[in-house]
XYZ file of C-alpha atoms in Angstrom:
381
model
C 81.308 -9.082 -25.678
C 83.536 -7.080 -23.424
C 86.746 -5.754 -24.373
C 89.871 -7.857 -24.771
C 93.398 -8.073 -26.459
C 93.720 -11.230 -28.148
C 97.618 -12.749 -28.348
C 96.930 -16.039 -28.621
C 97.050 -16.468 -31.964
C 99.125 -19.346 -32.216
C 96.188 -21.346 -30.863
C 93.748 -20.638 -32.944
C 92.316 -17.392 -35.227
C 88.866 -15.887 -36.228
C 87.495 -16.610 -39.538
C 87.792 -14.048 -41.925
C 83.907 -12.593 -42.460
C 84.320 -13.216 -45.972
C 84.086 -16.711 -45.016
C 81.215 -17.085 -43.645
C 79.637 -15.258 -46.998
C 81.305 -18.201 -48.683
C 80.205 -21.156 -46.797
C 76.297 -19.414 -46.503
C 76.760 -19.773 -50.484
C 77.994 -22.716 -50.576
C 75.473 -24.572 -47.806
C 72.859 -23.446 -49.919
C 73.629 -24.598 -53.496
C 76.292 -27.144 -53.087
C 75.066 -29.006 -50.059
C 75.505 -32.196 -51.478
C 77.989 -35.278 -50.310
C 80.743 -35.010 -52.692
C 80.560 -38.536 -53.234
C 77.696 -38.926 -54.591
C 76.748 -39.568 -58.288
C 74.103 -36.960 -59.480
C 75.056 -33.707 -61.128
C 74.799 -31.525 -58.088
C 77.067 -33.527 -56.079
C 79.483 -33.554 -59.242
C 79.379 -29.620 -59.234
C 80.243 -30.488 -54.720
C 83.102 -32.596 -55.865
C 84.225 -30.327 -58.348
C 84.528 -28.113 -55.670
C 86.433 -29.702 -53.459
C 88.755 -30.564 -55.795
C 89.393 -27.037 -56.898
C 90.398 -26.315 -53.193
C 92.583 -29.359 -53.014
C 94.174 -28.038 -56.154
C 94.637 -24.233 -54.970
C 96.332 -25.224 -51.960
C 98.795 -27.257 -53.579
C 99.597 -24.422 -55.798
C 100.073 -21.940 -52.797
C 102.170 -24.855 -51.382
C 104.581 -25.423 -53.872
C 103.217 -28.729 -54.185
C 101.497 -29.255 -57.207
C 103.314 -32.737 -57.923
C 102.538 -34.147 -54.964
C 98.923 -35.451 -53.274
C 96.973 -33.489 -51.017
C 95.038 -35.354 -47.701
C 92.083 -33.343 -46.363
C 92.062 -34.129 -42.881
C 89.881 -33.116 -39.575
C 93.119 -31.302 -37.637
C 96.553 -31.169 -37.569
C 96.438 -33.600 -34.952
C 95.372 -36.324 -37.040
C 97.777 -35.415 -40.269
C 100.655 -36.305 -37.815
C 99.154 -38.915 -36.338
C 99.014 -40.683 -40.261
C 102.475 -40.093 -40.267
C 103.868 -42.217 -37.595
C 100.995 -44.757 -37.922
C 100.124 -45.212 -41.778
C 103.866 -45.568 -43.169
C 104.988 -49.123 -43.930
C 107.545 -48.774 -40.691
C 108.517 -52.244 -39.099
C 110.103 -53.449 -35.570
C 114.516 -52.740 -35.812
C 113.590 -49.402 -37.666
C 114.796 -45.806 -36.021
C 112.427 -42.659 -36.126
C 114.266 -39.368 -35.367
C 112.150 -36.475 -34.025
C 113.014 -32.983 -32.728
C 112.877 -32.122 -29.422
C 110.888 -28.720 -30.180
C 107.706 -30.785 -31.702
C 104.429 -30.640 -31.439
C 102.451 -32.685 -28.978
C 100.867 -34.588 -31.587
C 103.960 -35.403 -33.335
C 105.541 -36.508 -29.749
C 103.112 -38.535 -28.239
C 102.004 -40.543 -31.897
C 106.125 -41.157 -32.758
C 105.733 -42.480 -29.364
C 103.544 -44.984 -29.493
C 105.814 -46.989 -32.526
C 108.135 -48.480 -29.335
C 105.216 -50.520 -28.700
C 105.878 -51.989 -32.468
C 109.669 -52.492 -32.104
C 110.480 -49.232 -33.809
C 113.023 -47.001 -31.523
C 112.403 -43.345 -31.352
C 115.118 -41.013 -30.816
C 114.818 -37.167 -29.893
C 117.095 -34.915 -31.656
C 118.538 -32.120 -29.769
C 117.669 -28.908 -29.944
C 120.158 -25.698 -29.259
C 119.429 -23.100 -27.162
C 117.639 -21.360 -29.836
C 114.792 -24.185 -30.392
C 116.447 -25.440 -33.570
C 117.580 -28.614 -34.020
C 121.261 -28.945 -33.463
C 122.713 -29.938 -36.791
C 125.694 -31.452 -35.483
C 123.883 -33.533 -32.888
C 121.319 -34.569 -36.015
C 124.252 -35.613 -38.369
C 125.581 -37.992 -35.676
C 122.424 -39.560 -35.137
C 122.083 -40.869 -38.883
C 122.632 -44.390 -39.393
C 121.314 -47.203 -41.562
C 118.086 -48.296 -39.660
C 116.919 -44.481 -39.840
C 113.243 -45.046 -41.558
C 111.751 -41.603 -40.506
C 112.668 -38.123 -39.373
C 110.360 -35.395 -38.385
C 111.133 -31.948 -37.910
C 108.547 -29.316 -36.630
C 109.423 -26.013 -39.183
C 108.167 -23.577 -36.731
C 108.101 -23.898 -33.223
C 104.800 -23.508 -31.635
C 106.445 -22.772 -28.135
C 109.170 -19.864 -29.441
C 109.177 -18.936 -33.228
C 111.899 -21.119 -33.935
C 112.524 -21.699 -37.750
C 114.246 -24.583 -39.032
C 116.147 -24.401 -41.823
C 114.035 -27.444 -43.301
C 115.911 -27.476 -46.745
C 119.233 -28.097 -45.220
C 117.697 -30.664 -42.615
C 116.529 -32.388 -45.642
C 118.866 -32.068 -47.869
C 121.265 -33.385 -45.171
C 118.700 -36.493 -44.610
C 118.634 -37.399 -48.125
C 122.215 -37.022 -48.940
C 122.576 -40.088 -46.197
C 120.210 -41.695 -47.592
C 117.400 -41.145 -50.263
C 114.617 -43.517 -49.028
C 114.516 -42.126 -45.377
C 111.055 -40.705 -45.386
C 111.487 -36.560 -43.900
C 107.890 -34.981 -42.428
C 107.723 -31.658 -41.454
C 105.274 -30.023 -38.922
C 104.068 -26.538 -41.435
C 101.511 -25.416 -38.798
C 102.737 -22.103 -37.641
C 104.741 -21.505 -40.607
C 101.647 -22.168 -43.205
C 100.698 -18.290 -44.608
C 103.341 -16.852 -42.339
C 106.537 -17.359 -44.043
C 107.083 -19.098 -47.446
C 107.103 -22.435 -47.738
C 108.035 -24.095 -51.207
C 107.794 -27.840 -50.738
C 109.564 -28.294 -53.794
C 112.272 -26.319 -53.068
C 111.967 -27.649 -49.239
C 112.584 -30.835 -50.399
C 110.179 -32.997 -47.391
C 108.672 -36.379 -48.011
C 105.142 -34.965 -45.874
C 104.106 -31.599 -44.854
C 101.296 -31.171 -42.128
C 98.954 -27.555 -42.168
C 95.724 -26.629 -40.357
C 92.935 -24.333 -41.632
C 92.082 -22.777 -37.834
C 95.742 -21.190 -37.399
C 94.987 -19.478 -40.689
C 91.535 -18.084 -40.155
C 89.920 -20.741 -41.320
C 87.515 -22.987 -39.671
C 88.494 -25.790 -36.951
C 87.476 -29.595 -38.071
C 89.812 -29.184 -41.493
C 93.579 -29.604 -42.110
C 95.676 -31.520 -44.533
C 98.587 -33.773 -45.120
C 100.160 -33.225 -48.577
C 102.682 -36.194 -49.432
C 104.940 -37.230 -52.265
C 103.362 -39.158 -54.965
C 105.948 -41.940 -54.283
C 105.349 -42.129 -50.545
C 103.262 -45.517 -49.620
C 100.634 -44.699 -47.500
C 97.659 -46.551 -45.462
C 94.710 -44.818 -43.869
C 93.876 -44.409 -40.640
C 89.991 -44.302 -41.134
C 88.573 -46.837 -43.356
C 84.600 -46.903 -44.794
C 83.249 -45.599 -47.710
C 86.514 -44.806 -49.540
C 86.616 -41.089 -49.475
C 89.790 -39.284 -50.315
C 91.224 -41.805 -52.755
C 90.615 -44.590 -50.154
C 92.747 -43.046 -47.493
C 90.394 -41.244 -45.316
C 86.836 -42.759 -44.977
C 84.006 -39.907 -44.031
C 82.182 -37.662 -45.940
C 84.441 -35.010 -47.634
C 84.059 -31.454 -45.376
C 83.678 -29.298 -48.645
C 82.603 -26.294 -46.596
C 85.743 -26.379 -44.717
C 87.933 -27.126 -47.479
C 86.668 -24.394 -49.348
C 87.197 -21.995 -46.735
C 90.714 -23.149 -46.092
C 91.459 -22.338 -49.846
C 90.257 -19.005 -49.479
C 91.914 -18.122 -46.341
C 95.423 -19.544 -47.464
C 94.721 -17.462 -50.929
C 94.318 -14.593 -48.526
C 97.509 -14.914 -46.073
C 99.567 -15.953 -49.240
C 98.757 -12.661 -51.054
C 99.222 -10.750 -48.091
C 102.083 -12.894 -46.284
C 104.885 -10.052 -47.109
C 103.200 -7.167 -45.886
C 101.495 -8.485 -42.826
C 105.285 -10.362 -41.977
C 106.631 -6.628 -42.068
C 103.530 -5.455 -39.733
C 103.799 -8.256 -37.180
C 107.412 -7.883 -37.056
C 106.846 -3.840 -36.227
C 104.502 -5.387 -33.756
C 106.619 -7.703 -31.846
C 109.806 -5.324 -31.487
C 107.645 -2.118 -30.435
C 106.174 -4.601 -28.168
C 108.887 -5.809 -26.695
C 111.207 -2.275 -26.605
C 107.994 -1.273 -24.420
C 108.273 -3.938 -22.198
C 112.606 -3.872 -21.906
C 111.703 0.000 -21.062
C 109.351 -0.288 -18.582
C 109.660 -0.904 -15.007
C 108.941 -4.373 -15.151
C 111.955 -4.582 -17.795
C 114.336 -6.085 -15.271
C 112.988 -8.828 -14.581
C 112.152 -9.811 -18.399
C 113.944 -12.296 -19.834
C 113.254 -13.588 -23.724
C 113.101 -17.317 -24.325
C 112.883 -15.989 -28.457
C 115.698 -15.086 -29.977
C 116.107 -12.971 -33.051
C 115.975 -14.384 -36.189
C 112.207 -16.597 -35.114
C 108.922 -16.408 -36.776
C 107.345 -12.955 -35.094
C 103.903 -14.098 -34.634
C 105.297 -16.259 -31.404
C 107.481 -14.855 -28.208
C 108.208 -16.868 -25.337
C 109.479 -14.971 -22.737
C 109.914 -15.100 -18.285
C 109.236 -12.558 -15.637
C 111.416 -13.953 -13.182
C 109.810 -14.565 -9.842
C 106.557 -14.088 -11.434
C 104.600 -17.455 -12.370
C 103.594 -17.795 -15.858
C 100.569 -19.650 -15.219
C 99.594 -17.029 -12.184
C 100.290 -14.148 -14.832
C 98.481 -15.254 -17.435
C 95.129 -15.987 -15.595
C 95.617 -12.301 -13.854
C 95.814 -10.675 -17.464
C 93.114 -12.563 -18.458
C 90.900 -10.467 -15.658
C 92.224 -7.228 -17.179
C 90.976 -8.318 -21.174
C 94.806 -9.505 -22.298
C 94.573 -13.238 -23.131
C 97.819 -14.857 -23.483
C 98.937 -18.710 -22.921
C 101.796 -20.857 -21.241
C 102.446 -22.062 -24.265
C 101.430 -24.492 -26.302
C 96.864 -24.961 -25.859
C 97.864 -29.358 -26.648
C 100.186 -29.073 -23.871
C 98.448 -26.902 -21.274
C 97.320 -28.916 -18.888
C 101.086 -30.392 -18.654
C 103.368 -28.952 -16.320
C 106.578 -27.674 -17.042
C 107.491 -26.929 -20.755
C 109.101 -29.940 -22.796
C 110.667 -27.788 -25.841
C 111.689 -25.061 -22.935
C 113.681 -27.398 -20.906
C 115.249 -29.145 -24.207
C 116.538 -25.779 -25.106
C 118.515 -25.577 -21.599
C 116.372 -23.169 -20.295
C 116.503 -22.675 -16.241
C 113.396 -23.894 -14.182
C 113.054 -20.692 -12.584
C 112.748 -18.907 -16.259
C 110.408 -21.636 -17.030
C 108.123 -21.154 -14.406
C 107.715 -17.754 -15.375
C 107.432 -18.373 -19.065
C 104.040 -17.129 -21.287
C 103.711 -17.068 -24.638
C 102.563 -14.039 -26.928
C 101.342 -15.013 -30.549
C 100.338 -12.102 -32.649
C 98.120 -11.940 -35.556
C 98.257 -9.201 -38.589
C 93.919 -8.754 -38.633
C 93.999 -8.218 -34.741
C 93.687 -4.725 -33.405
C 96.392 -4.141 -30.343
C 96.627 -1.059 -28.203
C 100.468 -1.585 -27.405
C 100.677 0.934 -24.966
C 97.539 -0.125 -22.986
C 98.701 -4.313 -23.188
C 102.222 -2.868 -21.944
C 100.528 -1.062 -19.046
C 98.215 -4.237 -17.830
C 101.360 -6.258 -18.107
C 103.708 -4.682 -16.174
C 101.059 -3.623 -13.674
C 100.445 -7.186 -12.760
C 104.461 -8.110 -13.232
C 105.287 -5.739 -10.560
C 102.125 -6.822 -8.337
C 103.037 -10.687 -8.312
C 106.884 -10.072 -8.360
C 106.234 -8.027 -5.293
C 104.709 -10.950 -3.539
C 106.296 -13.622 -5.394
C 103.682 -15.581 -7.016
């Protein structure tokens, strides 16, 4: 394969090679369906459990019930349509979330439920001020994404939560722990959520398995019925491969979440000094503010298209995105323009995710970048 820079982590990652060691094991002496009753598929089960179990642990979330699911996607989707939610209720949702989590809260008008946006501030939180007024007693559900996928934005999900529950104790609280999943910590305990959605492919783990971990006292239905898998709340043969992967992957990241936090962080700020300091400097502007996840900048070249520059860098070997893969093929930039972002920045908004196991020639990204910056701002496309 040719040469490329990959900084589009936030979409997905590589598996690890170790992986694939693991899973060649595994497919050959512990092929069998989980569910099944003879001793091999017992040793499959047993398995599978183990992984359910280790990822708890790494969670913080031992006391609670882990869902394997097939993505993300799907974990959120259980969220707004398997809770016992009925027509007059309110779901509050932040204006920095996730497709998935959008578009399914969405859908609950159709039931009678009202869904409400909470603001976000100009730095992609949620605007705690704005969230406290929007409490009230028909609040059934609130959802806040705990890192952005768009900008790095990290919610202070404890206080959200603890504010929630002060209100009221039975208003379920989900959070959205996809980008923040191996990257920062997350204790749910401490955290304090009702639901916590991760995903095995932003972890360098294989696509097709994520999870859902929920509170023991949280009533929920499945989406997929059948044979009864998963304690009767996801029907279809248990992925064991992918489950076991995920465990070793988010053993991985959580060992190594410290030091490769301190290496992406070198990352992003040598990254960006080059860019301030180059000629296309002046017409950078950061979207990110200080203080975000470092795996995930948005930033504008004003009077250069994002979309334009991003499919031009892509010809030179540095693949970077618009933002958000689930929200591509959109236009404009939903969390972008909640922030209070201008159009024009927008426009010329990419993101850059970074990854600690990818290998990045700074100087040489910097140099296709601003080559290209300079070309289209020139010409103004």
């Amino acid at each position: 394969m040719e040469k490329f820079y990959y900084l589009d982590s936030a979409a997905t990652t590589r598996v690890f090679d170790e992986e694939f060691d693991l899973m060649k094991l595994l497919n050959e002496n512990y092929f069998f369906n989980p569910s099944a009753q003879y001793k091999q598929a017992i040793s499959s089960k047993k398995i599978l459990d183990e992984a359910r179990e280790n990822i708890c642990s790494i969670l913080g979330g031992k006391d609670g019930n882990l869902l394997f699911t097939s993505s993300a996607t799907e974990s959120n989707n259980m969220v707004f349509n398997c809770l016992h939610l009925r027509a007059g209720q309110e779901v509050l949702i932040s204006a920095g979330e996730h497709p998935s989590v959008f578009a399914s809260s969405k859908l609950l008008e159709k039931k009678g439920i009202v869904v409400k946006l909470i603001p976000i501030d100009k730095t992609g939180k949620v605007d705690e001020g704005k969230f406290v007024s929007m409490l009230n007693e028909k609040v059934a559900l609130v959802s806040f994404i705990h890192v952005s996928n768009e900008t790095g934005a990290i919610n202070d999900i404890k206080k959200l939560t603890s504010i929630v529950k002060s209100f009221n104790k039975n208003i379920i609280v989900h959070s959205d722990g996809v980008q923040a999943f191996g990257k920062i910590k997350v204790n749910l305990r401490d955290l304090g959520v009702d639901l916590y959605t991760i995903s095995a492919h932003k972890i360098y783990a294989p696509r097709g398995i994520a999870a859902l971990w929920f509170r023991k006292n949280v009533v929920i239905d499945p989406l997929l019925v059948g044979g009864g898998q998963e304690n009767g709340l996801r029907s279809s043969t248990e992925n064991m491969l992918g489950a076991a992967s995920f465990s070793f992957a988010a053993t991985k990241l959580d060992a190594e979440r410290e030091k490769n936090f301190e290496l992406v962080t070198n990352l992003k700020n040598e990254f960006l000094r080059k860019l301030f300091e180059s000629d296309a400097g002046k017409f950078l502007k950061l979207n990110s503010v200080d203080g975000n996840s470092p795996y995930i900048i948005s930033l504008s070249f004003l009077g250069v298209k994002g979309e334009v520059l991003a499919h031009a860098l892509e010809l030179d070997g540095v693949l970077i995105s618009t933002g958000s893969a689930c929200s591509a093929k959109k236009a404009g930039n939903r969390v972008l323009e909640a922030m209070g972002i201008d159009s024009t920045q927008i426009i010329g908004s990419v993101r850059i995710s970074f990854s600690a196991y990818e290998n990045y020639d700074l100087n040489e990204i910097v140099e296709i970048i601003v080559k290209n910056v300079l070309r289209f701002e020139k010409n103004n496309l």
